[in-house]
XYZ file of N, CA, C and O in Angstrom:
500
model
N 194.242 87.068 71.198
C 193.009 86.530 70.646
C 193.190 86.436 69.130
O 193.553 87.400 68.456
N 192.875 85.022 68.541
C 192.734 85.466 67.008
C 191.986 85.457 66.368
O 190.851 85.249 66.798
N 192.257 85.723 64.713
C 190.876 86.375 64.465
C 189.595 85.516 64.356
O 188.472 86.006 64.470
N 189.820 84.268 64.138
C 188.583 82.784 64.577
C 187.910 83.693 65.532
O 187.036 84.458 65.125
N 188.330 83.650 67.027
C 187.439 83.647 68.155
C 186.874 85.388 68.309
O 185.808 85.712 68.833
N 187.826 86.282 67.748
C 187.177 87.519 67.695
C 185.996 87.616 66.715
O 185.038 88.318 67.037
N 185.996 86.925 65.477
C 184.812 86.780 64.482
C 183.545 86.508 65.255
O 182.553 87.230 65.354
N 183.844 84.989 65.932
C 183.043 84.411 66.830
C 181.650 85.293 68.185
O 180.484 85.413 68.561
N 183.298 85.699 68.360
C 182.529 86.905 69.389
C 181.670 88.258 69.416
O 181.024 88.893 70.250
N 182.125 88.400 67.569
C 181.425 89.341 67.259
C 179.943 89.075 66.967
O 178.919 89.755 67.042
N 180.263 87.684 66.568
C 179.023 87.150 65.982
C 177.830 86.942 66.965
O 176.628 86.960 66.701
N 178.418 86.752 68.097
C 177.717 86.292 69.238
C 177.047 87.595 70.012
O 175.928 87.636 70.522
N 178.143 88.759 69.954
C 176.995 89.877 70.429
C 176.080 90.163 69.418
O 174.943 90.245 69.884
N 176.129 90.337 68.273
C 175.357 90.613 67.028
C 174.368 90.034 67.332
O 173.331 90.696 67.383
N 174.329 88.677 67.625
C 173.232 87.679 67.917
C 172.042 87.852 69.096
O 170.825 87.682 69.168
N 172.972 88.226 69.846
C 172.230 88.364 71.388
C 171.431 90.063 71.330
O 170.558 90.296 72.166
N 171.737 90.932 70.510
C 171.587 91.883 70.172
C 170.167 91.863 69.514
O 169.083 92.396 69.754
N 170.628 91.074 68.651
C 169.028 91.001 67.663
C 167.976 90.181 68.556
O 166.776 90.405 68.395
N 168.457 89.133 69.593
C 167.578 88.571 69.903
C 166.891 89.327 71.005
O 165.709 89.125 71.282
N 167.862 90.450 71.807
C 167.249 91.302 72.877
C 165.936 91.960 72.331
O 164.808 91.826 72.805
N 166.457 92.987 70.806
C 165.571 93.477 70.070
C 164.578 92.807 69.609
O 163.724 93.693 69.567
N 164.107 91.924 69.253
C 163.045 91.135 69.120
C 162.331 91.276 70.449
O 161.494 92.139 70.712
N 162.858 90.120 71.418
C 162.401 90.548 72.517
C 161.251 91.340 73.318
O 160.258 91.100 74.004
N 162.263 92.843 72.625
C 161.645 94.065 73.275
C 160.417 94.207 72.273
O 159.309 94.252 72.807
N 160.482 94.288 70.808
C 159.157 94.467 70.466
C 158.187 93.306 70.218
O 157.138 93.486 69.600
N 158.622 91.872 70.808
C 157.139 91.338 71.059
C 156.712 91.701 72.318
O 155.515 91.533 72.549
N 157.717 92.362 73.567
C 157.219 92.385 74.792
C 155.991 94.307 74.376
O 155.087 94.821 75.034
N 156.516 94.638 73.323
C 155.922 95.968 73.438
C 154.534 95.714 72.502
O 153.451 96.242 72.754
N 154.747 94.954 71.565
C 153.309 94.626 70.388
C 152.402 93.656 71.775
O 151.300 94.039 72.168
N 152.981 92.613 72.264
C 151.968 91.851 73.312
C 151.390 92.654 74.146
O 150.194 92.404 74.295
N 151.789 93.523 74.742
C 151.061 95.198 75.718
C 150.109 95.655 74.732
O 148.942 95.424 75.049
N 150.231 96.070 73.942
C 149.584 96.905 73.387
C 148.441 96.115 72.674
O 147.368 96.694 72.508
N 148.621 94.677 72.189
C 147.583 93.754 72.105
C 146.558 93.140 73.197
O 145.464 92.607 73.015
N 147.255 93.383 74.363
C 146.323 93.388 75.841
C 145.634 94.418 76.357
O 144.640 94.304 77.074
N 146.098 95.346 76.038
C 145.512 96.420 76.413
C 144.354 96.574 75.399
O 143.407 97.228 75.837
N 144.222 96.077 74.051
C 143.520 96.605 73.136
C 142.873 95.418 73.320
O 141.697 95.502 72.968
N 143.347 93.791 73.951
C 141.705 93.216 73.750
C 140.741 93.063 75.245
O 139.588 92.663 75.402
N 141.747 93.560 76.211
C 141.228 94.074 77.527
C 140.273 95.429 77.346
O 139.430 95.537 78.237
N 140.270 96.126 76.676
C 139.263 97.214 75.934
C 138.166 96.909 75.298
O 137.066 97.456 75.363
N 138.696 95.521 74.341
C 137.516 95.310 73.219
C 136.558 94.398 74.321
O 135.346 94.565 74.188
N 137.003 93.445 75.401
C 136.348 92.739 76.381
C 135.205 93.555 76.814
O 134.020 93.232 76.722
N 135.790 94.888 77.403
C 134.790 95.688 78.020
C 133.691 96.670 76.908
O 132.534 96.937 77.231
N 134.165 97.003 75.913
C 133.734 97.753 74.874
C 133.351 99.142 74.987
O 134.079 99.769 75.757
N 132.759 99.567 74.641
C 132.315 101.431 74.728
C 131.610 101.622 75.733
O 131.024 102.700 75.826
N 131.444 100.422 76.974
C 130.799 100.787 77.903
C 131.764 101.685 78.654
O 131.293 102.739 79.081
N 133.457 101.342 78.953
C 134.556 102.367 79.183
C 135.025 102.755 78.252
O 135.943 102.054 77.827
N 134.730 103.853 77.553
C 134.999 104.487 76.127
C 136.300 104.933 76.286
O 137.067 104.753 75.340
N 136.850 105.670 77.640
C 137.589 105.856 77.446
C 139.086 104.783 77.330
O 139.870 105.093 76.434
N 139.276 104.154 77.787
C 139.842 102.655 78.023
C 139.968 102.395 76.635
O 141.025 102.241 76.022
N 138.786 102.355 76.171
C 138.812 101.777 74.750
C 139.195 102.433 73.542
O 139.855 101.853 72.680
N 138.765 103.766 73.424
C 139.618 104.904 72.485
C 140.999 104.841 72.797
O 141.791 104.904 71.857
N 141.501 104.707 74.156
C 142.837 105.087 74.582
C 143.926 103.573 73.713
O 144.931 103.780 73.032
N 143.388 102.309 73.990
C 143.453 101.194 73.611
C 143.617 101.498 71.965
O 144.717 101.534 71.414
N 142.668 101.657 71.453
C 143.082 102.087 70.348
C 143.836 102.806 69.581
O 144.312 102.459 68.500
N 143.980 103.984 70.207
C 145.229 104.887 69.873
C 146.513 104.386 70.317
O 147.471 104.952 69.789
N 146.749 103.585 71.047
C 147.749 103.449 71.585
C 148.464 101.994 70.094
O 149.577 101.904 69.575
N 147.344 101.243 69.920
C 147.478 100.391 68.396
C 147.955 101.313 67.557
O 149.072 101.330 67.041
N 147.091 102.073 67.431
C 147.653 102.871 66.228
C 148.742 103.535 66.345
O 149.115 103.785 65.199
N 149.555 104.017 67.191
C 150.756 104.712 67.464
C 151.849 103.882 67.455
O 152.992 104.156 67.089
N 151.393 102.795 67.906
C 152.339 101.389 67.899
C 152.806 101.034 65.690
O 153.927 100.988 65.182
N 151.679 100.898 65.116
C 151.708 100.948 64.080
C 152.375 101.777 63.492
O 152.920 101.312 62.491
N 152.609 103.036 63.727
C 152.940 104.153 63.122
C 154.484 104.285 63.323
O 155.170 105.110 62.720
N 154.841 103.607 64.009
C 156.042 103.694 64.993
C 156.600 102.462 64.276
O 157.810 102.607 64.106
N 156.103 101.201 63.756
C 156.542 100.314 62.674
C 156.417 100.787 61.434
O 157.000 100.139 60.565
N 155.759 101.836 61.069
C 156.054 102.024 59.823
C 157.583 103.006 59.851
O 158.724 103.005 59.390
N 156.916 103.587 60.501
C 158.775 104.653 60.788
C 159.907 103.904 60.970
O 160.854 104.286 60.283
N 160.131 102.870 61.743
C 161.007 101.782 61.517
C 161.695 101.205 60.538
O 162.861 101.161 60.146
N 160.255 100.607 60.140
C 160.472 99.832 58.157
C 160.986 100.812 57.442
O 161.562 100.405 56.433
N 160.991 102.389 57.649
C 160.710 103.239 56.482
C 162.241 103.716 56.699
O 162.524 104.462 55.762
N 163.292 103.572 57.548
C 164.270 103.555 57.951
C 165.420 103.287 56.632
O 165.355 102.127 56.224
N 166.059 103.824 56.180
C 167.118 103.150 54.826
C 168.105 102.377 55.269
O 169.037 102.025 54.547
N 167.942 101.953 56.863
C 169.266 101.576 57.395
C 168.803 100.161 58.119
O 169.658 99.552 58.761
N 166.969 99.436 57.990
C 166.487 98.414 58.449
C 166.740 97.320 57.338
O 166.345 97.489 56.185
N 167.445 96.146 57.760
C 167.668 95.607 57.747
C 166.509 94.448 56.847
O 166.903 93.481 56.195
N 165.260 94.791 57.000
C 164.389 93.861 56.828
C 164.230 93.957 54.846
O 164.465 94.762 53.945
N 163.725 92.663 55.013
C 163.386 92.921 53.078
C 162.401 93.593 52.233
O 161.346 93.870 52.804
N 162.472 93.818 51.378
C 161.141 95.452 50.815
C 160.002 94.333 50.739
O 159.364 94.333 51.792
N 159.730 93.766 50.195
C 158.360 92.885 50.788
C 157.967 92.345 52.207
O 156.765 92.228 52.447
N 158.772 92.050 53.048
C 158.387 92.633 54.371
C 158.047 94.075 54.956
O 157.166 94.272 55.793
N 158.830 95.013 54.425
C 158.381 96.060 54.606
C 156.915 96.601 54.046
O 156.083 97.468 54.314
N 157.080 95.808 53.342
C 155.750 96.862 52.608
C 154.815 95.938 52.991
O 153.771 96.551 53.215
N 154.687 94.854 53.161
C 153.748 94.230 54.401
C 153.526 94.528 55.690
O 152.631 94.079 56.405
N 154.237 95.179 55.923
C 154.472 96.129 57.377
C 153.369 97.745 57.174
O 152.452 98.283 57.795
N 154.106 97.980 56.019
C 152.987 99.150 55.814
C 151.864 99.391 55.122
O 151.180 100.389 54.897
N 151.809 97.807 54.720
C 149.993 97.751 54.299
C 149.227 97.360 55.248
O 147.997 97.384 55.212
N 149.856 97.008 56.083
C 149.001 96.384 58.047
C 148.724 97.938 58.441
O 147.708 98.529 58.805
N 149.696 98.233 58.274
C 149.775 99.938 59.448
C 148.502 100.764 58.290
O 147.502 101.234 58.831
N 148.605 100.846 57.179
C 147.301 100.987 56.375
C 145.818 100.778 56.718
O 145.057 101.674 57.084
N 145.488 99.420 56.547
C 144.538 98.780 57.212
C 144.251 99.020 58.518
O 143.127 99.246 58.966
N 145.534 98.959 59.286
C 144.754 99.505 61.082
C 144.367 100.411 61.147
O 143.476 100.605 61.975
N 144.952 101.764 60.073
C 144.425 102.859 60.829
C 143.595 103.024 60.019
O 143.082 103.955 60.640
N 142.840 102.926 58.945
C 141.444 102.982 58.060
C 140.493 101.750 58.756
O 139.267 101.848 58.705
N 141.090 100.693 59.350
C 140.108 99.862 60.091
C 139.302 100.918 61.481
O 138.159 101.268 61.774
N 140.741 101.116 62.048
C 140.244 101.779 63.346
C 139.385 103.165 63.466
O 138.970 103.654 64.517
N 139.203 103.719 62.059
C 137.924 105.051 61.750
C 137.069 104.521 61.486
O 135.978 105.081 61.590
N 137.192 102.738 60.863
C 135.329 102.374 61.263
C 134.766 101.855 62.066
O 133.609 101.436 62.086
N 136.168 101.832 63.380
C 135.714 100.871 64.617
C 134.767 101.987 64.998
O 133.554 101.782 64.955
N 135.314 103.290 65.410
C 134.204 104.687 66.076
C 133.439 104.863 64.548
O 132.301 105.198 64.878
N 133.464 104.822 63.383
C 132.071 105.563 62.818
C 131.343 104.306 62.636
O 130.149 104.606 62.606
N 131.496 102.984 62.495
C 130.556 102.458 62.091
C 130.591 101.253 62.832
O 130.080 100.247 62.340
N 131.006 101.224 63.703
C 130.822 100.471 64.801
C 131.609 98.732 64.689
O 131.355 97.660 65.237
N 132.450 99.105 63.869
C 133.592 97.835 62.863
C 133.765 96.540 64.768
O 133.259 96.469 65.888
N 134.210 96.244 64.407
C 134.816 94.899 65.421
C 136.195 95.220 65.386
O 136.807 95.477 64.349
N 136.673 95.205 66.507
C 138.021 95.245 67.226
C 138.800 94.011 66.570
O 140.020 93.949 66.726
N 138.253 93.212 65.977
C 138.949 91.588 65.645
C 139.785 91.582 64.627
O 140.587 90.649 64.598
N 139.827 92.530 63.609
C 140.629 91.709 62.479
C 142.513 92.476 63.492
O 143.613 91.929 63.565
N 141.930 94.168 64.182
C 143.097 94.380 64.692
C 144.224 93.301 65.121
O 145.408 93.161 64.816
N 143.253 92.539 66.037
C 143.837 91.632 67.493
C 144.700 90.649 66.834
O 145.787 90.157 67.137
N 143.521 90.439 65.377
C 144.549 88.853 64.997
C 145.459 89.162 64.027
O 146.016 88.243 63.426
N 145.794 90.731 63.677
C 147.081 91.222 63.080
C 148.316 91.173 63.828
O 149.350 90.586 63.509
N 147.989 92.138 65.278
C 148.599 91.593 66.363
C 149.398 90.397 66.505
O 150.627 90.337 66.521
N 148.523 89.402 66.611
C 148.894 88.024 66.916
C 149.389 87.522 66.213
O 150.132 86.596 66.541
N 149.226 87.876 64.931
C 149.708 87.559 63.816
C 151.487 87.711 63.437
O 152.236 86.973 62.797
N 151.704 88.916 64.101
C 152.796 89.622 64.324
C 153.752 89.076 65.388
O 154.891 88.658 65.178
N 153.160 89.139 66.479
C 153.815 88.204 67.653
C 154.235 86.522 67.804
O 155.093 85.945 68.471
N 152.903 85.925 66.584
C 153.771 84.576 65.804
C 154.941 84.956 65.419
O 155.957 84.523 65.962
N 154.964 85.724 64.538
C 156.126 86.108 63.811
C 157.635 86.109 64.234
O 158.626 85.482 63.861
N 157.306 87.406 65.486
C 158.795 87.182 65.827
C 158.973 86.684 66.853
O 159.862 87.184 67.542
N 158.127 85.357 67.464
C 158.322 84.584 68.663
C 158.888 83.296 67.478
O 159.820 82.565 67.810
N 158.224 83.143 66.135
C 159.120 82.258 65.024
C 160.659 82.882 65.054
O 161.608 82.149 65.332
N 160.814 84.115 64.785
C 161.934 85.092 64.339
C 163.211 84.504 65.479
O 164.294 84.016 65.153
N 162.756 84.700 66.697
C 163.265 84.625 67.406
C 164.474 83.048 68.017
O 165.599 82.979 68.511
N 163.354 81.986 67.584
C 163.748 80.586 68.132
C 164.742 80.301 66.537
O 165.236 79.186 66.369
N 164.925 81.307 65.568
C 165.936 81.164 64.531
C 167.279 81.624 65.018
O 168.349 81.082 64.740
N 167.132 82.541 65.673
C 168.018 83.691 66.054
C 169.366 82.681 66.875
O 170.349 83.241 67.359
C-alpha cells in the first residue's frame, strides 16, 4: 500500500468517525428534545413526566458543557463558549420554568436550534 491510499484511508475513517459522532449526539439532543416537548404538551398536569423531562435537558446540557470544557475538543473557543452560555441560560431558564411558571419554549427552540446545527455539520462531513 502507498502512502497516497494509506493517507486516503486514514482520512476516510477519520471521516466516518466524526460523522458516526455527530450522529450519535443529534440522535441523543433529538430524545431529549422529545421527551421535553412531549412533557411541555402535557404540562404540570404529569408533573412528574415533566420535572423528569426537564432534568433530563439539563443533564444533557451539563454533559455539553463538560465536553466543550475538554482541552482535547476540537471545536473553536467561540463555539464553545456559545455552548456554555446556552447551558447557562437553560439551567437559570429552567428555575423559572418551576418558580415562576416560565414557558418550556425558548428551551425547545435551543434544542432545535442545535439539531439544525449538526444535521448542517453533518451533510459537510
Amino acid at each position: 500500500m502507498n502512502a497516497t491510499s494509506e493517507a486516503l484511508r486514514g482520512y476516510a475513517d477519520n471521516a466516518a468517525t466524526t460523522r458516526d459522532d455527530r450522529r450519535t449526539e443529534y440522535g441523543i439532543v433529538a430524545r431529549v428534545t422529545q421527551s421535553l416537548r412531549d412533557a411541555a404538551v402535557k404540562g404540570k398536569s404529569d408533573f412528574p413526566a415533566y420535572a423528569s423531562a426537564l432534568d433530563l435537558n439539563q443533564r444533557l446540557w451539563t454533559a455539553l458543557v463538560v465536553d466543550v470544557a475538554d482541552k482535547d475538543n476540537p471545536l473553536p473557543a467561540d463555539l464553545k463558549a456559545r455552548v456554555i452560555y446556552l447551558a447557562d441560560f437553560t439551567r437559570q431558564h429552567t428555575r423559572k420554568i418551576f418558580r415562576e411558571n416560565a414557558s418550556v419554549m425558548p428551551l425547545l427552540e435551543i434544542n432545535m436550534a442545535v439539531l439544525r446545527g449538526l444535521k448542517s455539520e453533518g451533510r459537510s462531513a
